[in-house]
CSV table of C-alpha atoms in Angstrom, one decimal:
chain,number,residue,atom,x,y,z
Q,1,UNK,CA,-121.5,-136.8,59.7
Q,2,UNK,CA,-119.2,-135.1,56.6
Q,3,UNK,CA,-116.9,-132.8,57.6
Q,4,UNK,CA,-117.8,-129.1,57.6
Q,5,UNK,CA,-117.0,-126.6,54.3
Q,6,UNK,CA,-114.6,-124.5,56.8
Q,7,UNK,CA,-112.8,-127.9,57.7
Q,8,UNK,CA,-112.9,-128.9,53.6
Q,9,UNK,CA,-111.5,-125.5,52.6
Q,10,UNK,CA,-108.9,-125.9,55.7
Q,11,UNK,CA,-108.1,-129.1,54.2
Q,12,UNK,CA,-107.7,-128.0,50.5
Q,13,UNK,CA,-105.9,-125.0,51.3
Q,14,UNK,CA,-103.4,-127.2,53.5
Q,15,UNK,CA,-102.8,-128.9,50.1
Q,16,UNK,CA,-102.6,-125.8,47.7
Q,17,UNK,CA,-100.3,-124.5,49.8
Q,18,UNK,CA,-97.9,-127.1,50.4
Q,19,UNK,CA,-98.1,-127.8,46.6
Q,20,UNK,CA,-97.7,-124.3,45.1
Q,21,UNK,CA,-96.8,-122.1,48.5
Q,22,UNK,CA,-98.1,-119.3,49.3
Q,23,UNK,CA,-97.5,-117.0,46.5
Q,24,UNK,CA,-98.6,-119.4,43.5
Q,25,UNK,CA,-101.4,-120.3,45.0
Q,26,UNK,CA,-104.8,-118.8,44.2
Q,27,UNK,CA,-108.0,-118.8,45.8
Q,28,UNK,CA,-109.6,-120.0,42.4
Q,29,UNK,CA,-107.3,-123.2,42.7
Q,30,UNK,CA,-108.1,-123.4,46.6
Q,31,UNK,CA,-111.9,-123.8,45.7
Q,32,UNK,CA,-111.0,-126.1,43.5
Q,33,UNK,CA,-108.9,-128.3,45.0
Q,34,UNK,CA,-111.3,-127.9,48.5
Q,35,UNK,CA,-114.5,-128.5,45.9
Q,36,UNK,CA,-116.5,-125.8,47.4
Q,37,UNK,CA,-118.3,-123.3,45.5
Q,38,UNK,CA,-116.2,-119.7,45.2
Q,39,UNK,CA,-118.6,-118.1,46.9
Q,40,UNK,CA,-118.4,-121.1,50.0
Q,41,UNK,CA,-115.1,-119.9,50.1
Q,42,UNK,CA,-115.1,-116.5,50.2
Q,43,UNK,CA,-118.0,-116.5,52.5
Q,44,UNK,CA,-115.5,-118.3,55.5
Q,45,UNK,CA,-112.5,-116.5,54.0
Q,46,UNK,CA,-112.3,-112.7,52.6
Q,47,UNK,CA,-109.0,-113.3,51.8
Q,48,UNK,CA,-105.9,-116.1,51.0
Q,49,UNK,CA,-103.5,-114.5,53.8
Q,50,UNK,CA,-106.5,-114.8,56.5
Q,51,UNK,CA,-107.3,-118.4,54.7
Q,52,UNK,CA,-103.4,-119.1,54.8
Q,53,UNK,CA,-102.8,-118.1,58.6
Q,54,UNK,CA,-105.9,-119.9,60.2
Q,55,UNK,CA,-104.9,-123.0,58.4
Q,56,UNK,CA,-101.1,-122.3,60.1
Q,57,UNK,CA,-102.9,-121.4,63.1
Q,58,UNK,CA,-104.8,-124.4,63.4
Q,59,UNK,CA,-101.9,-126.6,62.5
Q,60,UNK,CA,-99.7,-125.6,65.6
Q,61,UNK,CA,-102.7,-125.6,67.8
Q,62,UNK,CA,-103.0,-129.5,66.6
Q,63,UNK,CA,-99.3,-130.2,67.1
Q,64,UNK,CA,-99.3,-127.8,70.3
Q,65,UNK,CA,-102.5,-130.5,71.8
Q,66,UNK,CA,-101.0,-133.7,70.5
Q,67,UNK,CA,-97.6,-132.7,71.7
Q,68,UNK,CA,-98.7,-131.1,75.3
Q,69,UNK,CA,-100.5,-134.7,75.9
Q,70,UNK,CA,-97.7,-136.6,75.9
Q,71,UNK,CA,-95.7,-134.3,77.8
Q,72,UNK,CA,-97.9,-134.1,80.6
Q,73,UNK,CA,-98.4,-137.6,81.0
Q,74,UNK,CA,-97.1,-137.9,84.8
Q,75,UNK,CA,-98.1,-141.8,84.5
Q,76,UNK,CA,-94.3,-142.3,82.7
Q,77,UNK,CA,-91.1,-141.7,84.0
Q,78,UNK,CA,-89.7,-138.1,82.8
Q,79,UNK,CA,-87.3,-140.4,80.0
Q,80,UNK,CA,-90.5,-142.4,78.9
Q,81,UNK,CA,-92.2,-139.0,78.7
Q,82,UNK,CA,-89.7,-137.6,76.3
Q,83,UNK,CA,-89.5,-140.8,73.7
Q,84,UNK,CA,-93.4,-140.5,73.8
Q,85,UNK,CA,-93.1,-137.0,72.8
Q,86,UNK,CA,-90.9,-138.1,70.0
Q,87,UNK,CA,-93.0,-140.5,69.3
Q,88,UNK,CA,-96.1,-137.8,69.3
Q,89,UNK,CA,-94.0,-135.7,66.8
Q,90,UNK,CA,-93.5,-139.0,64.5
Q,91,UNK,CA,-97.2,-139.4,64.5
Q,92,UNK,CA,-98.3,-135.9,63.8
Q,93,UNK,CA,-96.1,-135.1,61.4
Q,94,UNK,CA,-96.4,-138.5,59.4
Q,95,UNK,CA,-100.2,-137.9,59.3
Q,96,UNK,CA,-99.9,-134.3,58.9
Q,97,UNK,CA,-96.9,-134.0,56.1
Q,98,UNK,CA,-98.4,-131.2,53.9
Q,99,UNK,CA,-98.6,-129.6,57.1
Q,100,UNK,CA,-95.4,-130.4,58.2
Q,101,UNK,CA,-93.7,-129.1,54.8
Q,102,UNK,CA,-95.6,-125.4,55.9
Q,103,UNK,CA,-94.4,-125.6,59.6
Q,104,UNK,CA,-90.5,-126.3,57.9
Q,105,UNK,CA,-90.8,-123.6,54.9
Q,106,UNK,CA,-93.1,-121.0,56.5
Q,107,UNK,CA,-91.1,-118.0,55.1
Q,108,UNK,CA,-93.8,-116.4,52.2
Q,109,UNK,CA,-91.4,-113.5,51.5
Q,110,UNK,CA,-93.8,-110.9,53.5
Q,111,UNK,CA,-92.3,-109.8,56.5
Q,112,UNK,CA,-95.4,-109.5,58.7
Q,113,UNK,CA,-97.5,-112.9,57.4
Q,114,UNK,CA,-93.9,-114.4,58.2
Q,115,UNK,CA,-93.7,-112.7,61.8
Q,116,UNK,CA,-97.2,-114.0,62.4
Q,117,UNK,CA,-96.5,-117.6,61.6
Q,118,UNK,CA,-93.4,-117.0,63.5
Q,119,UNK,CA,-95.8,-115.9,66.8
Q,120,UNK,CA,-98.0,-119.3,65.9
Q,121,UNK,CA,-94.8,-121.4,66.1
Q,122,UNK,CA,-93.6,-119.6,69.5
Q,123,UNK,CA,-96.3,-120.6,71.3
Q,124,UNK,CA,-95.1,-124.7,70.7
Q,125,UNK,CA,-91.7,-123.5,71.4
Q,126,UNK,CA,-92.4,-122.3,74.5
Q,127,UNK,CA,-94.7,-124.9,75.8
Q,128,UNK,CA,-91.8,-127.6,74.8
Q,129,UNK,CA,-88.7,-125.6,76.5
Q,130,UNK,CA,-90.8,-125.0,79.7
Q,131,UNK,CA,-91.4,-128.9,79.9
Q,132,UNK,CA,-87.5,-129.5,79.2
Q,133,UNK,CA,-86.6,-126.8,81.8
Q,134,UNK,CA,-89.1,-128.4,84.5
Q,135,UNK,CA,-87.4,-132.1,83.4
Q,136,UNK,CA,-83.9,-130.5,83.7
Q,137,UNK,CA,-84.9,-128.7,87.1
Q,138,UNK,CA,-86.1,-132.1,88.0
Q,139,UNK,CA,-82.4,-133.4,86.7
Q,140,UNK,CA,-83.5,-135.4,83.8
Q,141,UNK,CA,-82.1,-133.5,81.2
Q,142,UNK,CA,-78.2,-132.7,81.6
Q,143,UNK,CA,-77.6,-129.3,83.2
Q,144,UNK,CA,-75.6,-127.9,80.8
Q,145,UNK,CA,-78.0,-128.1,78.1
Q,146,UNK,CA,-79.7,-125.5,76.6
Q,147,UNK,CA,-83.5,-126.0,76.3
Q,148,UNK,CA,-84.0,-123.5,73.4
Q,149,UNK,CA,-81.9,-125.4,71.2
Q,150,UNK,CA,-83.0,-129.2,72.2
Q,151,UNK,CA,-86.9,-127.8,71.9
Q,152,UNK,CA,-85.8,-127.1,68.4
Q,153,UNK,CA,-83.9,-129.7,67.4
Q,154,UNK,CA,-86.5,-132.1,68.4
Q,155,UNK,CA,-88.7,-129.7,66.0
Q,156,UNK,CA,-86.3,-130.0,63.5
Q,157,UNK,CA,-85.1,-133.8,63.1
Q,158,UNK,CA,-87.9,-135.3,63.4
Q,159,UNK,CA,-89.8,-132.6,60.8
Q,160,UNK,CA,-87.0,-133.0,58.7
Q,161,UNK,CA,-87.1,-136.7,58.6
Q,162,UNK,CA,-90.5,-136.9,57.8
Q,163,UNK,CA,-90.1,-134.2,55.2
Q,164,UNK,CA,-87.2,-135.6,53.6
Q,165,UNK,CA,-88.9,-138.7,52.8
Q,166,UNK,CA,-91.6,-136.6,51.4
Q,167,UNK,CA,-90.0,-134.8,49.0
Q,168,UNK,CA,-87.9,-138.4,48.0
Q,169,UNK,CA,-91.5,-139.8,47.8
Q,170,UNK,CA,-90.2,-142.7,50.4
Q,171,UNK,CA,-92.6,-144.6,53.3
Q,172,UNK,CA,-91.8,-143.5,56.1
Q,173,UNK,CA,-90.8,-146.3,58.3
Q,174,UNK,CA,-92.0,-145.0,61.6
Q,175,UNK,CA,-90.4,-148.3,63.5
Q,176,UNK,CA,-86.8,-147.2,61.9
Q,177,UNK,CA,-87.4,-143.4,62.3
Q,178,UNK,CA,-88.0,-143.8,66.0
Q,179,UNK,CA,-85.1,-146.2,66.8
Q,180,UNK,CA,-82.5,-143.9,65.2
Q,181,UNK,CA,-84.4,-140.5,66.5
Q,182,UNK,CA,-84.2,-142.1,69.8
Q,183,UNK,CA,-80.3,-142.5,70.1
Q,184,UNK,CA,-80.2,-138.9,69.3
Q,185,UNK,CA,-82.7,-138.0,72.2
Q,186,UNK,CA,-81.0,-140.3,74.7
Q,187,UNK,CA,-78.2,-138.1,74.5
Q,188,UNK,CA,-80.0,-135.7,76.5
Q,189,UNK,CA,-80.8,-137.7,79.4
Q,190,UNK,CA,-78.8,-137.2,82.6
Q,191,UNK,CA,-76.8,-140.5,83.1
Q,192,UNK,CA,-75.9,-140.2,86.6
Q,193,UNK,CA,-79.5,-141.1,88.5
């Protein structure tokens, strides 16, 4: 079974977007680049902003799922938990990277499209500093770390590795990514156990 229009316009969207962002980016060249009919289009999505946030809001729901799995698996230790959620965040944003580049340049110069992607983006936020509290509560993490700023971090380097080899048009060598990612990560661990 093919994928449905929505998911092709998702999909062609995703791509416009990254490609053009959001302001050069027409719904003429979304149909086109989706191959749907205008009027396919239009019928899922009256407009680009509505078109433009589900295709956000979809994306961190993804991330959020792919993410939240690996965190919750209570079959590893809380260390092996966290280098699988790196690991997690290699995956998704290696196979995700037009994606990725949205989630890492979401500012569209409207204040209230920006607040909303902003609200998307909370919602992963918050789900990774509650599991790095809980691992710090459970003295894991060091103490006198701050959660906010390791649940984005974590965010950030591994986006911004995958994005940087994006825009250098370089593989990404997942087995080299991870090995120097997790140093960085190991840092965090408490020591003393």
């Amino acid at each position: 079974m093919g994928i449905s229009k929505k998911d092709q316009i998702v999909q062609g969207a995703l791509t416009v977007f990254a490609q053009n962002g959001y302001s050069d980016t027409t719904m003429d060249a979304i149909a086109e680049a989706a191959q749907v009919a205008k009027g396919t289009l239009y019928y899922h999505f009256t407009t680009k902003e509505e078109l433009f946030l589900y295709v956000i809001e979809k994306g961190v729901k993804m991330l959020i799922d792919s993410v939240e799995s690996a965190m919750n698996n209570e079959l590893l230790a809380p260390e092996d938990r966290m280098i699988s959620v790196l690991d997690e965040h290699l995956r998704f944003f290696s196979e995700n990277r037009e994606l990725c580049f949205l989630l890492l340049s979401f500012f569209t110069g409207d204040e209230n499209r920006d607040q909303m992607m902003a609200r998307y983006l909370t919602d992963y936020f918050l789900m990774m500093e509650r599991a790095m509290a809980q691992l710090q509560q459970q003295g894991c993490i060091k103490g006198d770390l701050e959660v906010q700023t390791l649940a984005s971090a974590l965010f950030g380097m591994v986006g911004f590795t995958v994005l940087r080899k994006q825009f250098r048009k370089e593989p990404l060598d997942l087995t080299a990514s991870r090995a120097t990612l997790r140093c960085f990560l190991e840092g965090i661990f408490e020591t003393n156990k």
